[in-house]
PDB file of C-alpha atoms in Angstrom:
ATOM      1  CA  MET J   1     -29.385 -46.284   6.681  1.00 41.00           C
ATOM      2  CA  SER J   2     -26.797 -45.570   3.970  1.00 50.00           C
ATOM      3  CA  GLU J   3     -27.252 -45.084   0.545  1.00 58.00           C
ATOM      4  CA  ILE J   4     -26.716 -48.223  -1.581  1.00 65.00           C
ATOM      5  CA  GLN J   5     -24.593 -47.788  -4.341  1.00 76.00           C
ATOM      6  CA  LYS J   6     -25.088 -48.381  -7.099  1.00 85.00           C
ATOM      7  CA  ALA J   7     -23.155 -49.589  -9.357  1.00 93.00           C
ATOM      8  CA  LEU J   8     -21.167 -47.780 -12.157  1.00 95.00           C
ATOM      9  CA  VAL J   9     -19.635 -47.640 -16.053  1.00 95.00           C
ATOM     10  CA  VAL J  10     -18.140 -45.084 -18.036  1.00 96.00           C
ATOM     11  CA  HIS J  11     -17.931 -45.337 -21.648  1.00 96.00           C
ATOM     12  CA  ALA J  12     -15.484 -44.119 -22.860  1.00 92.00           C
ATOM     13  CA  GLU J  13     -17.476 -41.042 -25.196  1.00 94.00           C
ATOM     14  CA  GLU J  14     -18.696 -40.086 -21.900  1.00 95.00           C
ATOM     15  CA  ALA J  15     -15.252 -39.644 -19.593  1.00 96.00           C
ATOM     16  CA  GLU J  16     -14.441 -35.913 -19.195  1.00 96.00           C
ATOM     17  CA  ARG J  17     -10.448 -35.430 -21.694  1.00 96.00           C
ATOM     18  CA  ILE J  18      -8.160 -32.760 -19.342  1.00 95.00           C
ATOM     19  CA  GLY J  19      -5.303 -32.304 -22.534  1.00 91.00           C
ATOM     20  CA  LEU J  20      -2.102 -31.511 -21.924  1.00 86.00           C
ATOM     21  CA  PRO J  21       0.221 -29.370 -23.324  1.00 80.00           C
ATOM     22  CA  HIS J  22       3.228 -32.792 -23.984  1.00 79.00           C
ATOM     23  CA  GLY J  23       0.897 -34.843 -26.141  1.00 82.00           C
ATOM     24  CA  GLY J  24      -0.969 -36.923 -22.975  1.00 90.00           C
ATOM     25  CA  GLY J  25      -4.035 -35.986 -20.675  1.00 94.00           C
ATOM     26  CA  PHE J  26      -6.186 -37.212 -17.899  1.00 95.00           C
ATOM     27  CA  ARG J  27      -9.495 -39.383 -19.129  1.00 97.00           C
ATOM     28  CA  LEU J  28     -11.577 -38.793 -15.677  1.00 97.00           C
ATOM     29  CA  LEU J  29     -13.629 -41.416 -15.089  1.00 97.00           C
ATOM     30  CA  ALA J  30     -14.823 -42.167 -11.869  1.00 96.00           C
ATOM     31  CA  ASP J  31     -15.144 -39.587  -8.798  1.00 96.00           C
ATOM     32  CA  GLY J  32     -15.591 -40.229  -5.334  1.00 94.00           C
ATOM     33  CA  ARG J  33     -19.026 -38.936  -5.077  1.00 93.00           C
ATOM     34  CA  ASP J  34     -19.191 -41.569  -8.240  1.00 94.00           C
ATOM     35  CA  THR J  35     -18.499 -43.880  -5.977  1.00 95.00           C
ATOM     36  CA  GLY J  36     -20.059 -43.660  -3.466  1.00 93.00           C
ATOM     37  CA  GLY J  37     -16.754 -42.238  -2.078  1.00 94.00           C
ATOM     38  CA  ALA J  38     -15.277 -45.536  -2.237  1.00 95.00           C
ATOM     39  CA  LEU J  39     -12.862 -44.493  -5.134  1.00 96.00           C
ATOM     40  CA  GLY J  40     -11.400 -41.755  -7.829  1.00 96.00           C
ATOM     41  CA  ALA J  41     -10.230 -43.313 -11.012  1.00 98.00           C
ATOM     42  CA  ASN J  42      -8.813 -41.549 -14.214  1.00 97.00           C
ATOM     43  CA  ARG J  43      -6.434 -43.020 -17.385  1.00 97.00           C
ATOM     44  CA  LEU J  44      -3.068 -40.742 -17.572  1.00 96.00           C
ATOM     45  CA  SER J  45      -1.855 -40.732 -21.274  1.00 96.00           C
ATOM     46  CA  LEU J  46       2.010 -38.957 -20.942  1.00 96.00           C
ATOM     47  CA  GLY J  47       4.048 -37.944 -23.354  1.00 94.00           C
ATOM     48  CA  GLU J  48       7.397 -39.346 -24.056  1.00 94.00           C
ATOM     49  CA  GLY J  49      10.206 -38.112 -20.987  1.00 93.00           C
ATOM     50  CA  ALA J  50       7.114 -35.628 -19.273  1.00 92.00           C
ATOM     51  CA  ALA J  51       6.254 -35.169 -15.692  1.00 90.00           C
ATOM     52  CA  GLY J  52       3.361 -37.025 -14.041  1.00 89.00           C
ATOM     53  CA  ALA J  53       3.260 -35.545 -10.885  1.00 92.00           C
ATOM     54  CA  ARG J  54       6.330 -33.244  -7.922  1.00 92.00           C
ATOM     55  CA  PRO J  55       6.585 -35.114  -4.800  1.00 97.00           C
ATOM     56  CA  HIS J  56       3.565 -35.356  -3.068  1.00 97.00           C
ATOM     57  CA  PHE J  57       1.485 -38.092   0.060  1.00 98.00           C
ATOM     58  CA  HIS J  58      -1.357 -38.405  -0.092  1.00 97.00           C
ATOM     59  CA  ALA J  59      -2.942 -38.924   3.840  1.00 97.00           C
ATOM     60  CA  LEU J  60      -5.169 -40.750   3.963  1.00 96.00           C
ATOM     61  CA  SER J  61      -5.728 -43.014   0.401  1.00 96.00           C
ATOM     62  CA  THR J  62      -4.238 -45.527  -0.899  1.00 98.00           C
ATOM     63  CA  GLU J  63      -2.764 -45.128  -5.283  1.00 98.00           C
ATOM     64  CA  LEU J  64      -2.030 -47.860  -7.388  1.00 98.00           C
ATOM     65  CA  PHE J  65      -1.184 -47.801 -10.539  1.00 98.00           C
ATOM     66  CA  HIS J  66      -1.293 -49.548 -13.806  1.00 98.00           C
ATOM     67  CA  VAL J  67       0.619 -49.177 -16.758  1.00 98.00           C
ATOM     68  CA  LEU J  68      -0.860 -50.030 -19.454  1.00 98.00           C
ATOM     69  CA  ASP J  69       1.171 -49.271 -21.796  1.00 98.00           C
ATOM     70  CA  GLY J  70       4.977 -47.772 -22.313  1.00 98.00           C
ATOM     71  CA  VAL J  71       8.036 -47.253 -19.762  1.00 98.00           C
ATOM     72  CA  VAL J  72       6.860 -44.882 -16.352  1.00 98.00           C
ATOM     73  CA  ARG J  73       9.918 -43.775 -13.436  1.00 98.00           C
ATOM     74  CA  PHE J  74       7.814 -43.770  -9.914  1.00 98.00           C
ATOM     75  CA  THR J  75       9.740 -42.620  -6.841  1.00 98.00           C
ATOM     76  CA  LEU J  76       8.616 -43.741  -3.185  1.00 98.00           C
ATOM     77  CA  ASP J  77       9.756 -42.444  -0.092  1.00 97.00           C
ATOM     78  CA  GLY J  78      12.894 -41.020  -2.394  1.00 96.00           C
ATOM     79  CA  VAL J  79      13.367 -44.355  -4.093  1.00 98.00           C
ATOM     80  CA  THR J  80      13.427 -44.883  -7.814  1.00 97.00           C
ATOM     81  CA  SER J  81      11.932 -47.487 -10.415  1.00 97.00           C
ATOM     82  CA  ILE J  82      10.941 -48.028 -13.374  1.00 98.00           C
ATOM     83  CA  VAL J  83       7.934 -49.965 -14.381  1.00 98.00           C
ATOM     84  CA  ALA J  84       7.084 -51.563 -17.416  1.00 98.00           C
ATOM     85  CA  ALA J  85       3.661 -51.962 -18.794  1.00 98.00           C
ATOM     86  CA  GLY J  86       1.176 -54.228 -17.271  1.00 98.00           C
ATOM     87  CA  GLY J  87       3.134 -53.442 -14.263  1.00 98.00           C
ATOM     88  CA  LEU J  88       1.644 -52.117 -10.610  1.00 98.00           C
ATOM     89  CA  VAL J  89       2.728 -49.624  -7.996  1.00 98.00           C
ATOM     90  CA  SER J  90       0.466 -49.689  -4.486  1.00 98.00           C
ATOM     91  CA  VAL J  91       1.808 -46.472  -2.719  1.00 98.00           C
ATOM     92  CA  PRO J  92       0.240 -46.640   1.464  1.00 98.00           C
ATOM     93  CA  PRO J  93      -1.205 -43.516   2.646  1.00 98.00           C
ATOM     94  CA  GLY J  94       1.946 -40.827   3.457  1.00 98.00           C
ATOM     95  CA  THR J  95       4.196 -42.231   0.781  1.00 98.00           C
ATOM     96  CA  PRO J  96       5.877 -39.697  -1.135  1.00 98.00           C
ATOM     97  CA  HIS J  97       5.977 -41.049  -4.396  1.00 98.00           C
ATOM     98  CA  SER J  98       6.423 -38.467  -7.839  1.00 97.00           C
ATOM     99  CA  PHE J  99       6.422 -40.412 -11.417  1.00 97.00           C
ATOM    100  CA  GLY J 100       6.884 -39.699 -15.137  1.00 96.00           C
ATOM    101  CA  ALA J 101       6.585 -41.109 -17.905  1.00 97.00           C
ATOM    102  CA  ALA J 102      10.677 -42.440 -18.195  1.00 97.00           C
ATOM    103  CA  PRO J 103      13.007 -40.809 -20.963  1.00 96.00           C
ATOM    104  CA  GLY J 104      12.691 -41.492 -23.968  1.00 96.00           C
ATOM    105  CA  SER J 105       9.250 -42.666 -23.299  1.00 96.00           C
ATOM    106  CA  ALA J 106       5.409 -42.458 -23.687  1.00 96.00           C
ATOM    107  CA  ALA J 107       3.100 -43.765 -20.733  1.00 97.00           C
ATOM    108  CA  GLU J 108      -0.843 -44.776 -20.103  1.00 97.00           C
ATOM    109  CA  LEU J 109      -2.067 -45.828 -17.032  1.00 98.00           C
ATOM    110  CA  LEU J 110      -5.076 -46.125 -15.052  1.00 98.00           C
ATOM    111  CA  VAL J 111      -4.542 -44.359 -12.202  1.00 98.00           C
ATOM    112  CA  VAL J 112      -6.913 -45.206  -9.451  1.00 98.00           C
ATOM    113  CA  LEU J 113      -7.352 -43.903  -5.404  1.00 97.00           C
ATOM    114  CA  THR J 114      -9.260 -45.389  -2.632  1.00 97.00           C
ATOM    115  CA  PRO J 115     -10.829 -44.403  -0.413  1.00 96.00           C
ATOM    116  CA  GLY J 116     -12.253 -41.340  -3.420  1.00 93.00           C
ATOM    117  CA  VAL J 117     -12.685 -38.184  -2.476  1.00 93.00           C
ATOM    118  CA  ASP J 118     -13.717 -35.825  -4.888  1.00 94.00           C
ATOM    119  CA  ARG J 119     -10.390 -34.947  -7.165  1.00 94.00           C
ATOM    120  CA  PHE J 120     -11.652 -33.455 -10.857  1.00 95.00           C
ATOM    121  CA  GLY J 121     -11.203 -30.468  -9.372  1.00 94.00           C
ATOM    122  CA  TYR J 122      -7.918 -31.510  -8.928  1.00 93.00           C
ATOM    123  CA  PHE J 123      -6.558 -32.889 -12.472  1.00 93.00           C
ATOM    124  CA  ARG J 124      -9.316 -29.615 -14.749  1.00 93.00           C
ATOM    125  CA  ALA J 125      -7.640 -27.589 -11.939  1.00 93.00           C
ATOM    126  CA  LEU J 126      -3.939 -29.115 -13.347  1.00 91.00           C
ATOM    127  CA  GLY J 127      -4.888 -28.728 -17.012  1.00 90.00           C
ATOM    128  CA  ARG J 128      -5.441 -25.191 -16.140  1.00 91.00           C
ATOM    129  CA  ILE J 129      -2.056 -24.887 -15.536  1.00 90.00           C
ATOM    130  CA  GLN J 130      -0.294 -26.676 -17.882  1.00 86.00           C
ATOM    131  CA  HIS J 131      -1.684 -23.815 -20.746  1.00 86.00           C
ATOM    132  CA  GLY J 132      -0.665 -20.952 -18.853  1.00 89.00           C
ATOM    133  CA  LEU J 133      -4.100 -20.158 -17.025  1.00 91.00           C
ATOM    134  CA  GLY J 134      -3.519 -20.650 -13.585  1.00 90.00           C
ATOM    135  CA  THR J 135      -0.120 -20.992 -12.095  1.00 89.00           C
ATOM    136  CA  PHE J 136       0.307 -23.800  -9.464  1.00 89.00           C
ATOM    137  CA  ASP J 137       0.747 -21.631  -6.033  1.00 91.00           C
ATOM    138  CA  ASP J 138      -3.856 -21.795  -6.602  1.00 89.00           C
ATOM    139  CA  LEU J 139      -3.247 -25.861  -5.419  1.00 91.00           C
ATOM    140  CA  LEU J 140      -0.389 -24.665  -2.909  1.00 92.00           C
ATOM    141  CA  PRO J 141      -2.482 -23.227   0.313  1.00 92.00           C
ATOM    142  CA  ALA J 142      -3.835 -26.721   3.247  1.00 94.00           C
ATOM    143  CA  SER J 143      -7.527 -26.054   2.665  1.00 93.00           C
ATOM    144  CA  GLU J 144      -6.843 -26.445  -1.885  1.00 93.00           C
ATOM    145  CA  GLN J 145      -4.457 -29.864  -0.324  1.00 93.00           C
ATOM    146  CA  ASP J 146      -6.874 -31.600   1.930  1.00 94.00           C
ATOM    147  CA  ARG J 147      -9.443 -30.673   0.495  1.00 93.00           C
ATOM    148  CA  TYR J 148      -7.749 -33.104  -2.568  1.00 95.00           C
ATOM    149  CA  ASP J 149      -5.736 -34.629  -0.448  1.00 95.00           C
ATOM    150  CA  VAL J 150      -3.060 -33.831  -2.670  1.00 95.00           C
ATOM    151  CA  HIS J 151      -0.454 -33.250  -0.415  1.00 96.00           C
ATOM    152  CA  PHE J 152       2.796 -31.540  -1.592  1.00 95.00           C
ATOM    153  CA  VAL J 153       6.122 -32.811  -0.269  1.00 93.00           C
TER     154      VAL J 153
END
């Protein structure tokens, strides 16, 4: 018999914060283990014109971005779109994508990955890298890319 998943409530003050040097950061809301693998969620703040992610794809999961504030530049399979507050982007598995705050704009995003995998370790690693406490090479081994379902193009 499968385990019954309970409802999850995460209060703002309970969410782990991973700061980024441009004044932004991640708020880790739900990992795959928190939702029985249904989804993972985080809130991402990007400073003015800050890069969010280099080109990558997810082999297993769909990634949804809801732009809460500001303007975000998305590149989806080579096509660039500018999405303002209130807009939504859904990226199916296998689609190369990257994103960042548009020039002259900061941005706030709610990011949901479904099905969820345990990715909090990935966000923590990104925070260490951004603060010079690790290198991006730490995330490049195939085992790490498979672990977090983040495959770099």
